[in-house]
mmCIF file of C-alpha atoms and ligand atoms in Angstrom:
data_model
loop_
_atom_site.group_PDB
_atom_site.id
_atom_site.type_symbol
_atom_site.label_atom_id
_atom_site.label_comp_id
_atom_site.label_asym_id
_atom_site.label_seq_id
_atom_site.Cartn_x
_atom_site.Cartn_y
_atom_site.Cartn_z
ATOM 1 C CA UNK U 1335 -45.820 -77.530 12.521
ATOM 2 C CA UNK U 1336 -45.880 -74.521 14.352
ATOM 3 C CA UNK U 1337 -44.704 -70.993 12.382
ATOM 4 C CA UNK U 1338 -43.844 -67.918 14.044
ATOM 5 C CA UNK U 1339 -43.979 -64.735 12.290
ATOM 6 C CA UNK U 1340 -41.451 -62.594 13.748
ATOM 7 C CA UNK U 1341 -38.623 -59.804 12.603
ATOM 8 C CA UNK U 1342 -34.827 -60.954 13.549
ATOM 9 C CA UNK U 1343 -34.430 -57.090 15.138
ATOM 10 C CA UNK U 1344 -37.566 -57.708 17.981
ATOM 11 C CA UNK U 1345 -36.941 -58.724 21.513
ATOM 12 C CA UNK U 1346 -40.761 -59.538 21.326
ATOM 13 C CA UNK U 1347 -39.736 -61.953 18.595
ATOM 14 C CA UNK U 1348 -36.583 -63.118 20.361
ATOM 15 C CA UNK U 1349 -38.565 -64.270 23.785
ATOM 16 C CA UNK U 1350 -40.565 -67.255 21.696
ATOM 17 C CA UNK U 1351 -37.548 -67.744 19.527
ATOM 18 C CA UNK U 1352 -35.821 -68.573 23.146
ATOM 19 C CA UNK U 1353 -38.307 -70.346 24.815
ATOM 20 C CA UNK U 1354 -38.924 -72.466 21.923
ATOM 21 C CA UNK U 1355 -34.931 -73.065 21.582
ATOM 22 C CA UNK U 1356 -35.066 -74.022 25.453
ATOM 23 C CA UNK U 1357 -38.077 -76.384 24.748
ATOM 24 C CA UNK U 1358 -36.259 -77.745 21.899
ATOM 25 C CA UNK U 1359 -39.303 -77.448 19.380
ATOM 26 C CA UNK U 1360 -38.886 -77.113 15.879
ATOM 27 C CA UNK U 1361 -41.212 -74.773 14.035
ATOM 28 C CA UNK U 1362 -41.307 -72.589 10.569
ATOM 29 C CA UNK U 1363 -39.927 -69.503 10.707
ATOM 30 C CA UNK U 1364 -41.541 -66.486 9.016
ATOM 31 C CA UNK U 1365 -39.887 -63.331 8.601
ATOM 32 C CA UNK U 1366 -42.106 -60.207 8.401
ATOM 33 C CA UNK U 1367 -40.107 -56.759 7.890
ATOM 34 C CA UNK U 1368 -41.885 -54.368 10.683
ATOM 35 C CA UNK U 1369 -40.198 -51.146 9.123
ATOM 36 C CA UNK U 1370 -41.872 -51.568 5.648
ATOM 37 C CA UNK U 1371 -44.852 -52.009 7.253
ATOM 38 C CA UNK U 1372 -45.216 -55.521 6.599
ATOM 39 C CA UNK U 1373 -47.371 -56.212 9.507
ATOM 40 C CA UNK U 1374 -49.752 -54.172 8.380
ATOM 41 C CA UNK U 1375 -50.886 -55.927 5.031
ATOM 42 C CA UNK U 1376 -54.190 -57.421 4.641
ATOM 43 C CA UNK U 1377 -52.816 -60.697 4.556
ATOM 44 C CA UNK U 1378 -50.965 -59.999 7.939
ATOM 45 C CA UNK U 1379 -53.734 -58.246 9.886
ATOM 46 C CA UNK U 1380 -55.536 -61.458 9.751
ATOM 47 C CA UNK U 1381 -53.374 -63.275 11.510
ATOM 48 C CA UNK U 1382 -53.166 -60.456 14.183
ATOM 49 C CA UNK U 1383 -55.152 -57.676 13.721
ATOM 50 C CA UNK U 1384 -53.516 -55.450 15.918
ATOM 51 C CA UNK U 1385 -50.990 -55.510 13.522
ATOM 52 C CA UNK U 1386 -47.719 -56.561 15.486
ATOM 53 C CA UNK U 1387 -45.084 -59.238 15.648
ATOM 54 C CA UNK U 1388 -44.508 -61.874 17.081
ATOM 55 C CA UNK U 1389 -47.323 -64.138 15.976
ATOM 56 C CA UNK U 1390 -48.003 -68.177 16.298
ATOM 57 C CA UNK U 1391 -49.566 -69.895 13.949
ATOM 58 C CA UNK U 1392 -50.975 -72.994 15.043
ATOM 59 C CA UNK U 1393 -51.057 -75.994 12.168
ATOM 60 C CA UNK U 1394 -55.400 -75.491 12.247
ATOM 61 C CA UNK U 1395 -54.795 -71.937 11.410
ATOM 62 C CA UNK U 1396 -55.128 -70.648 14.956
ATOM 63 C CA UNK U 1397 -53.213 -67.211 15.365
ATOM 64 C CA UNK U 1398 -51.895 -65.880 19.014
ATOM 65 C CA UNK U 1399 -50.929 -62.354 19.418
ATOM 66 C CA UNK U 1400 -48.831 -60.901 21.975
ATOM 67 C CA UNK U 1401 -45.289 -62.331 22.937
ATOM 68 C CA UNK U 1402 -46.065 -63.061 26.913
ATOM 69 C CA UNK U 1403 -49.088 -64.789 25.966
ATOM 70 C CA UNK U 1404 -47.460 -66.996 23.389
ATOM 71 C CA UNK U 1405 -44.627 -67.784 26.166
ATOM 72 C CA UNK U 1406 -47.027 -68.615 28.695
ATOM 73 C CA UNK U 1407 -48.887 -70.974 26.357
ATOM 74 C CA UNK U 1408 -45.595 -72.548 25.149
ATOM 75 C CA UNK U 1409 -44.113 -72.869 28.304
ATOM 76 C CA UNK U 1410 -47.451 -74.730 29.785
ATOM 77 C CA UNK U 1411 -46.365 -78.115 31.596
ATOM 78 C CA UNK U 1412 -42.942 -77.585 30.943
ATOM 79 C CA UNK U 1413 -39.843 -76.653 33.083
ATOM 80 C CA UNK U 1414 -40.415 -73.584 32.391
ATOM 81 C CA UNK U 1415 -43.910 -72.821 33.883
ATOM 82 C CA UNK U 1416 -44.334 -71.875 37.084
ATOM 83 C CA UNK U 1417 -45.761 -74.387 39.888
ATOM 84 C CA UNK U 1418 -48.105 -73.337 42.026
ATOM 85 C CA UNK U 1419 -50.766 -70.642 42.436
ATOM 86 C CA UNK U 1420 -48.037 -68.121 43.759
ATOM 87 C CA UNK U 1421 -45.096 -68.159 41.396
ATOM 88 C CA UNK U 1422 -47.687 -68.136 38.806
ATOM 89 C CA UNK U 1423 -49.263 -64.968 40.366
ATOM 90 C CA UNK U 1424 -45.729 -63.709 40.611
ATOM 91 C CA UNK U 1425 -44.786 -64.739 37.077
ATOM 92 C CA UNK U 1426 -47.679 -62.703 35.549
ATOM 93 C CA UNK U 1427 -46.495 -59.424 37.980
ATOM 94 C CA UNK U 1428 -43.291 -59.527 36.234
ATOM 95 C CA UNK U 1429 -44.959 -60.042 32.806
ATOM 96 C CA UNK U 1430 -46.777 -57.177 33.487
ATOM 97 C CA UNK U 1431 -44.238 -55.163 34.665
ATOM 98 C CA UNK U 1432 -42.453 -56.391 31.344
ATOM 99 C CA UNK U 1433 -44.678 -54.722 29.170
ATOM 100 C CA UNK U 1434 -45.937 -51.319 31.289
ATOM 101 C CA UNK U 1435 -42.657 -50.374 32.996
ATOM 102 C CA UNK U 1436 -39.939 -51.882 30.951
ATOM 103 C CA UNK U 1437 -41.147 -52.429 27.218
ATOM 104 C CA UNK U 1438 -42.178 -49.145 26.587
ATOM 105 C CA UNK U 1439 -39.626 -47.772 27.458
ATOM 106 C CA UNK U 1440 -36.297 -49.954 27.046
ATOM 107 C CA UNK U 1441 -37.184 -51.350 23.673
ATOM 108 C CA UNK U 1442 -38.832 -48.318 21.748
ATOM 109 C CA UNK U 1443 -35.324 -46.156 22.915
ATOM 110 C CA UNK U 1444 -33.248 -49.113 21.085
ATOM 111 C CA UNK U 1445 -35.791 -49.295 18.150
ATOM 112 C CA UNK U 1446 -35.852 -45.080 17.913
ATOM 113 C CA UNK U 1447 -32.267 -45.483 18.420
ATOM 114 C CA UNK U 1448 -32.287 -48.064 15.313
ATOM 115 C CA UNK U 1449 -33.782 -45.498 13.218
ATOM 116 C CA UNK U 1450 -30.989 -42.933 13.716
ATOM 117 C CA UNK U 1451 -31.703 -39.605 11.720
ATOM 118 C CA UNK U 1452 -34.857 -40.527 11.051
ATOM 119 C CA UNK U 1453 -36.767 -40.599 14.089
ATOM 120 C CA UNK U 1454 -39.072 -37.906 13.751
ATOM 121 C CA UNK U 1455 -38.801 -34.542 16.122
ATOM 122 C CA UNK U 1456 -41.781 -35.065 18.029
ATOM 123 C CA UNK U 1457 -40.670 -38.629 19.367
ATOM 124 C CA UNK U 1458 -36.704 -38.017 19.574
ATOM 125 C CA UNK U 1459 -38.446 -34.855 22.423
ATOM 126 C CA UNK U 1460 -39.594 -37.965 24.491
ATOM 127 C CA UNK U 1461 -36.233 -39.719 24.786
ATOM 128 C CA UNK U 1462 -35.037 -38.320 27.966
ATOM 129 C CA UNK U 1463 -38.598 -38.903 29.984
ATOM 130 C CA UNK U 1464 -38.560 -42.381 28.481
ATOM 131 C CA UNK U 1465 -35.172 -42.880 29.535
ATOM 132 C CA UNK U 1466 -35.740 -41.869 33.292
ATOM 133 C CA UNK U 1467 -38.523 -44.019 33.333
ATOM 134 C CA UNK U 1468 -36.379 -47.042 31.805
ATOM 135 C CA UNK U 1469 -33.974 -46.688 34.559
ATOM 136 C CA UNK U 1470 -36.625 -46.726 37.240
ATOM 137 C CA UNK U 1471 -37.570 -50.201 35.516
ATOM 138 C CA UNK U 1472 -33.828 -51.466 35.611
ATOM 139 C CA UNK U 1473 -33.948 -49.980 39.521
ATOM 140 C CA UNK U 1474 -36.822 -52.076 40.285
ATOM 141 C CA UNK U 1475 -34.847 -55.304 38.965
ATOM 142 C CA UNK U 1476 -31.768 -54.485 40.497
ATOM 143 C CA UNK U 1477 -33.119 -54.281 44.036
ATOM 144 C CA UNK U 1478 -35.059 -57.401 43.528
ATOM 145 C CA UNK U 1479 -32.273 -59.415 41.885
ATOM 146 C CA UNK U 1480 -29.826 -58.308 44.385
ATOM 147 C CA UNK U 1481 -31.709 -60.911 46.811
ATOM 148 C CA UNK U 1482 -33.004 -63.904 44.492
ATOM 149 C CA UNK U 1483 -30.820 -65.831 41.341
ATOM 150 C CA UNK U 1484 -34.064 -65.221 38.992
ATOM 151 C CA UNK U 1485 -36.858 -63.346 38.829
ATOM 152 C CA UNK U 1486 -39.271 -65.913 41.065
ATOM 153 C CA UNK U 1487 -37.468 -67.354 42.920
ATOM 154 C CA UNK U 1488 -34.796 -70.203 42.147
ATOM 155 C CA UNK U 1489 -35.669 -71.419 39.397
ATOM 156 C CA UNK U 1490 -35.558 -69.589 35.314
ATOM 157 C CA UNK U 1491 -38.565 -69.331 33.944
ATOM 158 C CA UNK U 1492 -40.694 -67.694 31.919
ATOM 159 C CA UNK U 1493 -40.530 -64.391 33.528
ATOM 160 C CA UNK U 1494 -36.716 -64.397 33.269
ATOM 161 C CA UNK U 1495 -37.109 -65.021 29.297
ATOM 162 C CA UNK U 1496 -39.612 -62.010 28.701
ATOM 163 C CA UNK U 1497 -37.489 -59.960 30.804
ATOM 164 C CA UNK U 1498 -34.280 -61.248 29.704
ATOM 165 C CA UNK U 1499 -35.332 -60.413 25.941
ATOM 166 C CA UNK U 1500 -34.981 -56.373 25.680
ATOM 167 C CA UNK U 1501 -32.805 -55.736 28.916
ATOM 168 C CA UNK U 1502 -29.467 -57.475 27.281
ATOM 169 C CA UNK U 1503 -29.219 -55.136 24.682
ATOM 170 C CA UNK U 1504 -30.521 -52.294 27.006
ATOM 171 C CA UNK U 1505 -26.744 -50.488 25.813
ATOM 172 C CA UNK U 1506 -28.620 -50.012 22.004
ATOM 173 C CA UNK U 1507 -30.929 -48.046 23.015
ATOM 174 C CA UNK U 1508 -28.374 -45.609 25.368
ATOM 175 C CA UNK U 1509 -29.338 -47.549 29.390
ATOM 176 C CA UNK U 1510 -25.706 -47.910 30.881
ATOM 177 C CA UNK U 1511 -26.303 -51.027 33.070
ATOM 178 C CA UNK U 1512 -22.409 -50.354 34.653
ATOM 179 C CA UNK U 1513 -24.525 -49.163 37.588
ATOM 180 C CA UNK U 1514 -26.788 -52.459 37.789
ATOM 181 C CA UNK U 1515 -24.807 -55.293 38.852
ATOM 182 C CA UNK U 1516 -27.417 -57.040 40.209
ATOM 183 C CA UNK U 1517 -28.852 -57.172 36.530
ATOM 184 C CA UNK U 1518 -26.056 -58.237 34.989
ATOM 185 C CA UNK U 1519 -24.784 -61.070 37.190
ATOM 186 C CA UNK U 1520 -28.732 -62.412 36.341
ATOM 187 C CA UNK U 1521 -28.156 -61.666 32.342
ATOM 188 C CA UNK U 1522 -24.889 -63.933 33.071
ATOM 189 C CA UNK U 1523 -27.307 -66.381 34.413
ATOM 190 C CA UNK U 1524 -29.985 -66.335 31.569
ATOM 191 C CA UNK U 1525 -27.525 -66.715 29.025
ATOM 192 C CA UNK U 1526 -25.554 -69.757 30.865
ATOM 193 C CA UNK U 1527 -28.747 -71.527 31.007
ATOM 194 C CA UNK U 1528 -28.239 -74.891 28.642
ATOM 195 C CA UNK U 1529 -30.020 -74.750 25.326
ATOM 196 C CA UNK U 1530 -29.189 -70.356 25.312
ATOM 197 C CA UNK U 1531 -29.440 -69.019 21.897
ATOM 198 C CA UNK U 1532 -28.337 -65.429 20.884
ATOM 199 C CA UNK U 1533 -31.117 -63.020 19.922
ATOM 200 C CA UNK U 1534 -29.538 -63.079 15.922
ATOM 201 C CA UNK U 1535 -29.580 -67.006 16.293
ATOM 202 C CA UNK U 1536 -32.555 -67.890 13.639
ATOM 203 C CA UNK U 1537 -33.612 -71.388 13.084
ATOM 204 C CA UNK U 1538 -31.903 -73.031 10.582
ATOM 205 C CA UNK U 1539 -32.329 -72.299 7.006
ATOM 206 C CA UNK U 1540 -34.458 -75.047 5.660
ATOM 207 C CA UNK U 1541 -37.463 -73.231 8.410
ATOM 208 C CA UNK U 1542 -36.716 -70.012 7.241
ATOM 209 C CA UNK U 1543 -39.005 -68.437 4.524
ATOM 210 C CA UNK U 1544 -39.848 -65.168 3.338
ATOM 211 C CA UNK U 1545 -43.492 -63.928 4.509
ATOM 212 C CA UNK U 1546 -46.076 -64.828 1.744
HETATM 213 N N1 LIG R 1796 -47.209 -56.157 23.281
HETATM 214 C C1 LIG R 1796 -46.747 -56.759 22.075
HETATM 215 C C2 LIG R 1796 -45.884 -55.746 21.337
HETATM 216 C C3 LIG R 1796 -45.558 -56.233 19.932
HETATM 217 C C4 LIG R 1796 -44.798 -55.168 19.163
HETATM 218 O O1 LIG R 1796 -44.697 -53.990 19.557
HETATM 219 N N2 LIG R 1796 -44.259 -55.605 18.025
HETATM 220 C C5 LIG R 1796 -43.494 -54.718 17.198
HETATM 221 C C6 LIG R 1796 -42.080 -55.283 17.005
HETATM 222 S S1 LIG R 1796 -41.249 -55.463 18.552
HETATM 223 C C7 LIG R 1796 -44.137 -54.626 15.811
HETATM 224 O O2 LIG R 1796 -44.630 -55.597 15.296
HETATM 225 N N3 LIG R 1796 -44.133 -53.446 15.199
HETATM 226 C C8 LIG R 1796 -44.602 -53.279 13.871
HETATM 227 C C9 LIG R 1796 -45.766 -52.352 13.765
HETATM 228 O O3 LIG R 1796 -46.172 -51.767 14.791
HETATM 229 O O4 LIG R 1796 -46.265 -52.213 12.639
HETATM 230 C C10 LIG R 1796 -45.973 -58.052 22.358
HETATM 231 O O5 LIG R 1796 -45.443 -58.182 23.467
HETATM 232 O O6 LIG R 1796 -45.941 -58.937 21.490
#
């Protein structure tokens, strides 16, 4: 069986948990604690050495790093893929965009957020450029959702679920998306899209285990 190694609190995390919800796939579920520094044990930094959830462990042992590329293995073949050479072109540019112009920037500010007092001086300086730069990412979505239900095109996919991941809970980390309702009518969409789940939606309990 498959077994993702993943903390509840990660949109990175969340994006395979929801793909592999929508592909109905059962797997073991790992939890790895990335404040304690879990992720950074020997045991862990063989799986992935750069030392970061999400991680898939494939049944031979196999380990795959890095939450697009998990989705876009997952999703191959499925309904989820895109079809031709095009939308897969334009699947990867919002992947991309994902993590340079949106991940940096929307989910650190909710995980510096998460850590409240004790974000340390020289990062809790960088909030405000981060922020304007997070709002140019939610600017470039807005103007492109405003004329298309999903992110290519008509049909979700796998661009809408990496996207999707961090930008619903945008509000934790201080982005007001009141001004964005481009965004939000597509959030509405994501999360109306049969076989949903809710980021704090784990698998159930008999696949959940403690990391070894
Ligand atoms: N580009 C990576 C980013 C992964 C990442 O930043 N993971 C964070 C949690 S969201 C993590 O494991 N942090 C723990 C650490 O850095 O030790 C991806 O998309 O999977």
């Amino acid at each position: 069986m498959l077994r993702l190694y993943d903390d509840p609190i990660s949109g990175n995390g969340y994006k395979v948990r929801l793909l592999l919800a929508h592909l109905g796939r059962r797997y073991d579920y790992r939890r790895v604690d990335i404040v304690t520094g879990e992720t950074r044990t020997p045991d862990f930094l063989r799986r992935n050495p750069n030392g970061r959830i999400p991680v898939l462990e494939f049944e031979d042992g196999r380990c795959l790093a890095e939450s697009n590329a998990i989705l876009w293995y997952l999703a191959e073949d499925s309904d989820f893929a895109p079809g031709d050479r095009w939308t897969r072109a334009q699947t990867l540019q919002w992947m991309f965009f994902e993590q340079y112009s949106h991940e940096p920037y929307i989910a650190v500010l909710r995980f510096w957020a998460h850590l409240g007092d004790q974000l340390p001086p020289a990062q809790a300086a960088q909030v405000p450029e981060r922020q304007a730069k997070g709002y140019q990412a939610l600017d470039v979505m807005e103007r492109h959702l405003d004329a298309t239900p999903f992110l290519v095109g008509e049909n979700f996919g796998v661009a809408d679920i990496a996207l999707y991941a961090y930008t619903h809970v945008a509000h934790e980390g201080g982005f007001d998306l009141s001004g964005y309702p481009a965004v939000r009518a597509w959030l509405s969409r994501v999360m109306e899209q049969p076989g949903h789940i809710a980021m704090n939606e784990l698998p159930k309990a008999s696949a959940v285990s403690a990391a070894e």
